[in-house]
Tab-separated table of N, CA, C and O in Angstrom:
chain	number	residue	atom	x	y	z
D	224	MET	N	2.418	33.786	-13.160
D	224	MET	CA	2.485	32.989	-11.954
D	224	MET	C	3.792	32.216	-11.911
D	224	MET	O	4.266	31.736	-12.919
D	225	SER	N	4.291	32.064	-10.738
D	225	SER	CA	5.525	31.306	-10.592
D	225	SER	C	5.201	29.820	-10.393
D	225	SER	O	4.071	29.441	-10.088
D	226	VAL	N	6.219	29.021	-10.571
D	226	VAL	CA	6.064	27.582	-10.350
D	226	VAL	C	5.687	27.329	-8.899
D	226	VAL	O	4.831	26.490	-8.593
D	227	ARG	N	6.276	28.077	-7.994
D	227	ARG	CA	5.989	27.916	-6.569
D	227	ARG	C	4.505	28.192	-6.301
D	227	ARG	O	3.860	27.451	-5.553
D	228	THR	N	3.959	29.217	-6.928
D	228	THR	CA	2.534	29.539	-6.768
D	228	THR	C	1.680	28.401	-7.309
D	228	THR	O	0.692	28.002	-6.696
D	229	ASP	N	2.081	27.862	-8.473
D	229	ASP	CA	1.352	26.725	-9.055
D	229	ASP	C	1.374	25.528	-8.109
D	229	ASP	O	0.352	24.848	-7.933
D	230	ILE	N	2.513	25.269	-7.521
D	230	ILE	CA	2.641	24.138	-6.594
D	230	ILE	C	1.760	24.351	-5.366
D	230	ILE	O	1.047	23.437	-4.933
D	231	GLU	N	1.781	25.544	-4.831
D	231	GLU	CA	0.949	25.837	-3.660
D	231	GLU	C	-0.534	25.720	-3.998
D	231	GLU	O	-1.324	25.201	-3.201
D	232	ASN	N	-0.915	26.173	-5.191
D	232	ASN	CA	-2.311	26.038	-5.626
D	232	ASN	C	-2.697	24.571	-5.774
D	232	ASN	O	-3.802	24.170	-5.402
D	233	LEU	N	-1.791	23.763	-6.325
D	233	LEU	CA	-2.060	22.325	-6.446
D	233	LEU	C	-2.232	21.679	-5.077
D	233	LEU	O	-3.093	20.818	-4.883
D	234	LYS	N	-1.408	22.095	-4.121
D	234	LYS	CA	-1.527	21.550	-2.764
D	234	LYS	C	-2.885	21.896	-2.161
D	234	LYS	O	-3.519	21.051	-1.525
D	235	LYS	N	-3.334	23.123	-2.383
D	235	LYS	CA	-4.650	23.525	-1.875
D	235	LYS	C	-5.756	22.740	-2.551
D	235	LYS	O	-6.716	22.304	-1.905
D	236	GLN	N	-5.632	22.555	-3.868
D	236	GLN	CA	-6.638	21.784	-4.598
D	236	GLN	C	-6.641	20.332	-4.135
D	236	GLN	O	-7.699	19.701	-4.043
D	237	LYS	N	-5.469	19.793	-3.838
D	237	LYS	CA	-5.367	18.423	-3.341
D	237	LYS	C	-6.089	18.300	-2.001
D	237	LYS	O	-6.826	17.338	-1.768
D	238	GLU	N	-5.897	19.282	-1.128
D	238	GLU	CA	-6.587	19.266	0.170
D	238	GLU	C	-8.096	19.339	-0.016
D	238	GLU	O	-8.845	18.630	0.661
D	239	SER	N	-8.543	20.175	-0.947
D	239	SER	CA	-9.978	20.270	-1.232
D	239	SER	C	-10.503	18.946	-1.783
D	239	SER	O	-11.594	18.496	-1.413
D	240	LEU	N	-9.722	18.326	-2.650
D	240	LEU	CA	-10.120	17.041	-3.221
D	240	LEU	C	-10.170	15.964	-2.136
D	240	LEU	O	-11.087	15.142	-2.123
D	241	GLU	N	-9.209	15.977	-1.225
D	241	GLU	CA	-9.220	15.022	-0.114
D	241	GLU	C	-10.484	15.176	0.719
D	241	GLU	O	-11.120	14.182	1.092
D	242	ASP	N	-10.860	16.415	0.990
D	242	ASP	CA	-12.069	16.676	1.769
D	242	ASP	C	-13.303	16.188	1.009
D	242	ASP	O	-14.178	15.534	1.582
D	243	PHE	N	-13.358	16.482	-0.285
D	243	PHE	CA	-14.483	16.041	-1.108
D	243	PHE	C	-14.577	14.519	-1.130
D	243	PHE	O	-15.657	13.944	-0.974
D	244	ILE	N	-13.440	13.856	-1.331
D	244	ILE	CA	-13.422	12.391	-1.388
D	244	ILE	C	-13.866	11.797	-0.058
D	244	ILE	O	-14.625	10.825	-0.025
D	245	SER	N	-13.413	12.385	1.017
D	245	SER	CA	-13.821	11.904	2.339
D	245	SER	C	-15.332	12.010	2.514
D	245	SER	O	-15.989	11.060	2.962
D	246	LYS	N	-15.879	13.149	2.121
D	246	LYS	CA	-17.335	13.338	2.225
D	246	LYS	C	-18.079	12.403	1.283
D	246	LYS	O	-19.120	11.848	1.646
D	247	LEU	N	-17.555	12.212	0.081
D	247	LEU	CA	-18.180	11.310	-0.877
D	247	LEU	C	-18.161	9.877	-0.360
D	247	LEU	O	-19.172	9.171	-0.421
D	248	ASN	N	-17.021	9.449	0.173
D	248	ASN	CA	-16.920	8.097	0.718
D	248	ASN	C	-17.899	7.905	1.878
D	248	ASN	O	-18.559	6.868	1.969
D	249	ASP	N	-17.978	8.900	2.757
D	249	ASP	CA	-18.925	8.817	3.880
D	249	ASP	C	-20.358	8.712	3.378
D	249	ASP	O	-21.150	7.899	3.881
D	250	ALA	N	-20.686	9.519	2.373
D	250	ALA	CA	-22.044	9.502	1.831
D	250	ALA	C	-22.362	8.163	1.174
D	250	ALA	O	-23.468	7.628	1.339
D	251	MET	N	-21.391	7.612	0.430
D	251	MET	CA	-21.618	6.323	-0.217
D	251	MET	C	-21.776	5.216	0.828
D	251	MET	O	-22.648	4.350	0.690
D	252	GLU	N	-20.947	5.241	1.866
D	252	GLU	CA	-21.064	4.245	2.931
D	252	GLU	C	-22.408	4.365	3.635
D	252	GLU	O	-23.062	3.350	3.923
D	253	ASP	N	-22.831	5.595	3.898
D	253	ASP	CA	-24.134	5.814	4.536
D	253	ASP	C	-25.270	5.298	3.654
D	253	ASP	O	-26.216	4.683	4.148
D	254	ALA	N	-25.149	5.544	2.353
D	254	ALA	CA	-26.192	5.103	1.424
D	254	ALA	C	-26.272	3.577	1.381
D	254	ALA	O	-27.363	3.000	1.444
D	255	VAL	N	-25.123	2.928	1.287
D	255	VAL	CA	-25.108	1.459	1.249
D	255	VAL	C	-25.643	0.891	2.564
D	255	VAL	O	-26.456	-0.040	2.564
D	256	THR	N	-25.219	1.472	3.678
D	256	THR	CA	-25.713	1.022	4.986
D	256	THR	C	-27.221	1.212	5.083
D	256	THR	O	-27.936	0.320	5.550
D	257	SER	N	-27.691	2.361	4.650
D	257	SER	CA	-29.124	2.648	4.696
D	257	SER	C	-29.912	1.657	3.835
D	257	SER	O	-30.945	1.134	4.254
D	258	ILE	N	-29.412	1.405	2.642
D	258	ILE	CA	-30.079	0.443	1.756
D	258	ILE	C	-30.095	-0.939	2.406
D	258	ILE	O	-31.127	-1.616	2.418
D	259	ASN	N	-28.954	-1.342	2.953
D	259	ASN	CA	-28.880	-2.659	3.591
D	259	ASN	C	-29.819	-2.747	4.789
D	259	ASN	O	-30.494	-3.765	4.988
D	260	ASP	N	-29.861	-1.683	5.588
D	260	ASP	CA	-30.743	-1.671	6.761
D	260	ASP	C	-32.210	-1.771	6.354
D	260	ASP	O	-32.990	-2.476	6.991
D	261	LYS	N	-32.566	-1.058	5.294
D	261	LYS	CA	-33.965	-1.035	4.851
D	261	LYS	C	-34.374	-2.336	4.162
D	261	LYS	O	-35.555	-2.652	4.101
D	262	THR	N	-33.398	-3.066	3.658
D	262	THR	CA	-33.739	-4.290	2.929
D	262	THR	C	-33.508	-5.550	3.756
D	262	THR	O	-33.819	-6.647	3.293
D	263	ASP	N	-32.997	-5.403	4.978
D	263	ASP	CA	-32.736	-6.573	5.829
D	263	ASP	C	-33.996	-7.396	6.070
D	263	ASP	O	-33.949	-8.630	6.074
D	264	ASP	N	-35.112	-6.737	6.284
D	264	ASP	CA	-36.348	-7.440	6.617
D	264	ASP	C	-37.165	-7.833	5.390
D	264	ASP	O	-38.198	-8.478	5.517
D	265	LEU	N	-36.693	-7.435	4.223
D	265	LEU	CA	-37.427	-7.745	2.999
D	265	LEU	C	-36.927	-9.047	2.393
D	265	LEU	O	-35.756	-9.411	2.525
D	266	GLU	N	-37.818	-9.725	1.751
D	266	GLU	CA	-37.409	-10.904	0.991
D	266	GLU	C	-37.110	-10.434	-0.426
D	266	GLU	O	-38.000	-10.049	-1.176
D	267	LEU	N	-35.839	-10.447	-0.753
D	267	LEU	CA	-35.408	-9.946	-2.056
D	267	LEU	C	-35.204	-11.096	-3.028
D	267	LEU	O	-34.753	-12.171	-2.645
D	268	ASN	N	-35.536	-10.827	-4.280
D	268	ASN	CA	-35.261	-11.851	-5.298
D	268	ASN	C	-33.795	-11.749	-5.711
D	268	ASN	O	-33.061	-10.857	-5.284
D	269	ASP	N	-33.370	-12.648	-6.535
D	269	ASP	CA	-31.961	-12.699	-6.947
D	269	ASP	C	-31.508	-11.425	-7.653
D	269	ASP	O	-30.385	-10.967	-7.460
D	270	ASP	N	-32.398	-10.849	-8.469
D	270	ASP	CA	-32.041	-9.612	-9.172
D	270	ASP	C	-31.798	-8.470	-8.194
D	270	ASP	O	-30.847	-7.699	-8.343
D	271	ASP	N	-32.655	-8.366	-7.177
D	271	ASP	CA	-32.488	-7.314	-6.173
D	271	ASP	C	-31.195	-7.511	-5.382
D	271	ASP	O	-30.465	-6.548	-5.117
D	272	GLU	N	-30.918	-8.752	-5.030
D	272	GLU	CA	-29.674	-9.055	-4.313
D	272	GLU	C	-28.463	-8.696	-5.172
D	272	GLU	O	-27.487	-8.135	-4.673
D	273	GLN	N	-28.546	-8.994	-6.461
D	273	GLN	CA	-27.452	-8.690	-7.381
D	273	GLN	C	-27.238	-7.175	-7.478
D	273	GLN	O	-26.109	-6.695	-7.467
D	274	ILE	N	-28.311	-6.425	-7.548
D	274	ILE	CA	-28.217	-4.962	-7.617
D	274	ILE	C	-27.563	-4.411	-6.352
D	274	ILE	O	-26.674	-3.558	-6.424
D	275	LEU	N	-27.972	-4.898	-5.197
D	275	LEU	CA	-27.380	-4.436	-3.936
D	275	LEU	C	-25.892	-4.765	-3.874
D	275	LEU	O	-25.079	-3.952	-3.426
D	276	THR	N	-25.532	-5.929	-4.334
D	276	THR	CA	-24.117	-6.318	-4.361
D	276	THR	C	-23.338	-5.403	-5.298
D	276	THR	O	-22.242	-4.938	-4.956
D	277	GLU	N	-23.903	-5.125	-6.463
D	277	GLU	CA	-23.224	-4.258	-7.429
D	277	GLU	C	-23.077	-2.834	-6.894
D	277	GLU	O	-22.045	-2.201	-7.105
D	278	VAL	N	-24.081	-2.337	-6.194
D	278	VAL	CA	-23.995	-0.991	-5.609
D	278	VAL	C	-22.871	-0.956	-4.580
D	278	VAL	O	-22.066	-0.016	-4.541
D	279	SER	N	-22.794	-1.975	-3.758
D	279	SER	CA	-21.747	-2.041	-2.742
D	279	SER	C	-20.369	-2.118	-3.390
D	279	SER	O	-19.433	-1.415	-2.989
D	280	LEU	N	-20.231	-2.957	-4.402
D	280	LEU	CA	-18.946	-3.090	-5.101
D	280	LEU	C	-18.571	-1.802	-5.833
D	280	LEU	O	-17.400	-1.407	-5.846
D	281	LEU	N	-19.550	-1.158	-6.433
D	281	LEU	CA	-19.304	0.107	-7.121
D	281	LEU	C	-18.819	1.166	-6.134
D	281	LEU	O	-17.880	1.919	-6.417
D	282	SER	N	-19.436	1.207	-4.977
D	282	SER	CA	-19.032	2.156	-3.939
D	282	SER	C	-17.578	1.933	-3.546
D	282	SER	O	-16.794	2.878	-3.424
D	283	GLU	N	-17.210	0.676	-3.375
D	283	GLU	CA	-15.820	0.354	-3.018
D	283	GLU	C	-14.863	0.710	-4.153
D	283	GLU	O	-13.764	1.220	-3.911
D	284	ALA	N	-15.274	0.449	-5.389
D	284	ALA	CA	-14.422	0.759	-6.539
D	284	ALA	C	-14.194	2.262	-6.670
D	284	ALA	O	-13.084	2.706	-6.970
D	285	VAL	N	-15.234	3.042	-6.443
D	285	VAL	CA	-15.104	4.504	-6.498
D	285	VAL	C	-14.121	4.971	-5.429
D	285	VAL	O	-13.252	5.815	-5.688
D	286	GLU	N	-14.230	4.407	-4.242
D	286	GLU	CA	-13.316	4.787	-3.155
D	286	GLU	C	-11.868	4.474	-3.537
D	286	GLU	O	-10.969	5.301	-3.345
D	287	VAL	N	-11.627	3.306	-4.096
D	287	VAL	CA	-10.274	2.923	-4.505
D	287	VAL	C	-9.766	3.859	-5.605
D	287	VAL	O	-8.623	4.331	-5.558
D	288	ASP	N	-10.622	4.139	-6.589
D	288	ASP	CA	-10.214	5.040	-7.679
D	288	ASP	C	-9.871	6.430	-7.148
D	288	ASP	O	-8.906	7.059	-7.591
D	289	MET	N	-10.646	6.914	-6.203
D	289	MET	CA	-10.380	8.235	-5.625
D	289	MET	C	-9.055	8.239	-4.857
D	289	MET	O	-8.294	9.204	-4.917
D	290	MET	N	-8.770	7.159	-4.153
D	290	MET	CA	-7.502	7.081	-3.429
D	290	MET	C	-6.326	7.060	-4.409
D	290	MET	O	-5.298	7.684	-4.168
D	291	HIS	N	-6.491	6.363	-5.538
D	291	HIS	CA	-5.442	6.358	-6.564
D	291	HIS	C	-5.267	7.754	-7.155
D	291	HIS	O	-4.135	8.190	-7.389
D	292	LEU	N	-6.365	8.440	-7.386
D	292	LEU	CA	-6.308	9.808	-7.895
D	292	LEU	C	-5.548	10.709	-6.918
D	292	LEU	O	-4.682	11.494	-7.328
D	293	LEU	N	-5.840	10.580	-5.646
D	293	LEU	CA	-5.134	11.375	-4.644
D	293	LEU	C	-3.647	11.053	-4.623
D	293	LEU	O	-2.806	11.953	-4.526
D	294	ARG	N	-3.329	9.769	-4.708
D	294	ARG	CA	-1.922	9.378	-4.699
D	294	ARG	C	-1.203	9.972	-5.900
D	294	ARG	O	-0.096	10.513	-5.779
D	295	ASP	N	-1.840	9.891	-7.077
D	295	ASP	CA	-1.232	10.447	-8.286
D	295	ASP	C	-1.045	11.956	-8.170
D	295	ASP	O	-0.019	12.498	-8.580
D	296	LEU	N	-2.028	12.636	-7.615
D	296	LEU	CA	-1.925	14.085	-7.431
D	296	LEU	C	-0.807	14.415	-6.441
D	296	LEU	O	-0.032	15.349	-6.677
D	297	GLU	N	-0.699	13.644	-5.383
D	297	GLU	CA	0.373	13.860	-4.403
D	297	GLU	C	1.737	13.675	-5.069
D	297	GLU	O	2.662	14.462	-4.845
D	298	GLU	N	1.870	12.641	-5.901
D	298	GLU	CA	3.128	12.410	-6.607
D	298	GLU	C	3.443	13.554	-7.566
D	298	GLU	O	4.598	13.964	-7.694
D	299	LEU	N	2.419	14.073	-8.234
D	299	LEU	CA	2.615	15.212	-9.135
D	299	LEU	C	3.097	16.434	-8.360
D	299	LEU	O	4.072	17.082	-8.753
D	300	VAL	N	2.430	16.733	-7.255
D	300	VAL	CA	2.811	17.889	-6.443
D	300	VAL	C	4.233	17.709	-5.920
D	300	VAL	O	5.057	18.634	-5.985
D	301	GLN	N	4.548	16.514	-5.432
D	301	GLN	CA	5.887	16.255	-4.893
D	301	GLN	C	6.938	16.385	-5.993
D	301	GLN	O	8.003	16.967	-5.783
D	302	GLY	N	6.634	15.856	-7.173
D	302	GLY	CA	7.577	15.955	-8.288
D	302	GLY	C	7.820	17.399	-8.704
D	302	GLY	O	8.957	17.798	-8.964
D	303	MET	N	6.742	18.178	-8.768
D	303	MET	CA	6.893	19.597	-9.117
D	303	MET	C	7.686	20.330	-8.037
D	303	MET	O	8.538	21.164	-8.336
D	304	ASP	N	7.415	20.002	-6.796
D	304	ASP	CA	8.122	20.619	-5.678
D	304	ASP	C	9.610	20.292	-5.739
D	304	ASP	O	10.462	21.175	-5.584
D	305	ASP	N	9.922	19.030	-5.992
D	305	ASP	CA	11.324	18.605	-6.096
D	305	ASP	C	12.030	19.304	-7.259
D	305	ASP	O	13.166	19.763	-7.116
D	306	MET	N	11.351	19.387	-8.412
D	306	MET	CA	11.955	20.045	-9.568
D	306	MET	C	12.193	21.520	-9.293
D	306	MET	O	13.232	22.073	-9.660
D	307	ASP	N	11.243	22.166	-8.619
D	307	ASP	CA	11.390	23.581	-8.297
D	307	ASP	C	12.585	23.794	-7.372
D	307	ASP	O	13.375	24.713	-7.572
D	308	LYS	N	12.744	22.922	-6.395
D	308	LYS	CA	13.874	23.037	-5.459
D	308	LYS	C	15.200	22.817	-6.181
D	308	LYS	O	16.170	23.542	-5.947
D	309	LYS	N	15.256	21.822	-7.066
D	309	LYS	CA	16.486	21.554	-7.821
D	309	LYS	C	16.833	22.732	-8.726
D	309	LYS	O	17.988	23.096	-8.858
D	310	PHE	N	15.798	23.303	-9.341
D	310	PHE	CA	16.018	24.452	-10.221
D	310	PHE	C	16.591	25.617	-9.432
D	310	PHE	O	17.526	26.283	-9.884
D	311	LYS	N	16.047	25.860	-8.241
D	311	LYS	CA	16.533	26.972	-7.419
D	311	LYS	C	17.960	26.727	-6.952
D	311	LYS	O	18.756	27.648	-6.874
D	312	LEU	N	18.308	25.464	-6.661
D	312	LEU	CA	19.662	25.133	-6.229
D	312	LEU	C	20.676	25.285	-7.373
D	312	LEU	O	21.844	25.578	-7.132
D	313	SER	N	20.226	25.053	-8.588
D	313	SER	CA	21.145	25.120	-9.735
D	313	SER	C	21.398	26.555	-10.198
D	313	SER	O	22.262	26.781	-11.034
D	314	LYS	N	20.660	27.495	-9.673
D	314	LYS	CA	20.843	28.898	-10.070
D	314	LYS	C	22.109	29.475	-9.501
D	314	LYS	O	22.591	29.224	-8.491
């Protein structure tokens, strides 16, 4: 396989990962919203409130981590692309 093929494959994988992350974020937001909607009318004790807060914070943390992962992958793809172009120019 050539470097160009590897770069193109990484770009495709990045797009697939972006789609997965988008769906995961939507699902997590839906889950948190659903939990909040179902518990609005309930009288929750402090432990239950703490669990709901932690679930919400965890959901946000996962989203941030996924965005960082995407950014890192984009930088990797861009760096490989730049190196491939420089290599071709130096030939």
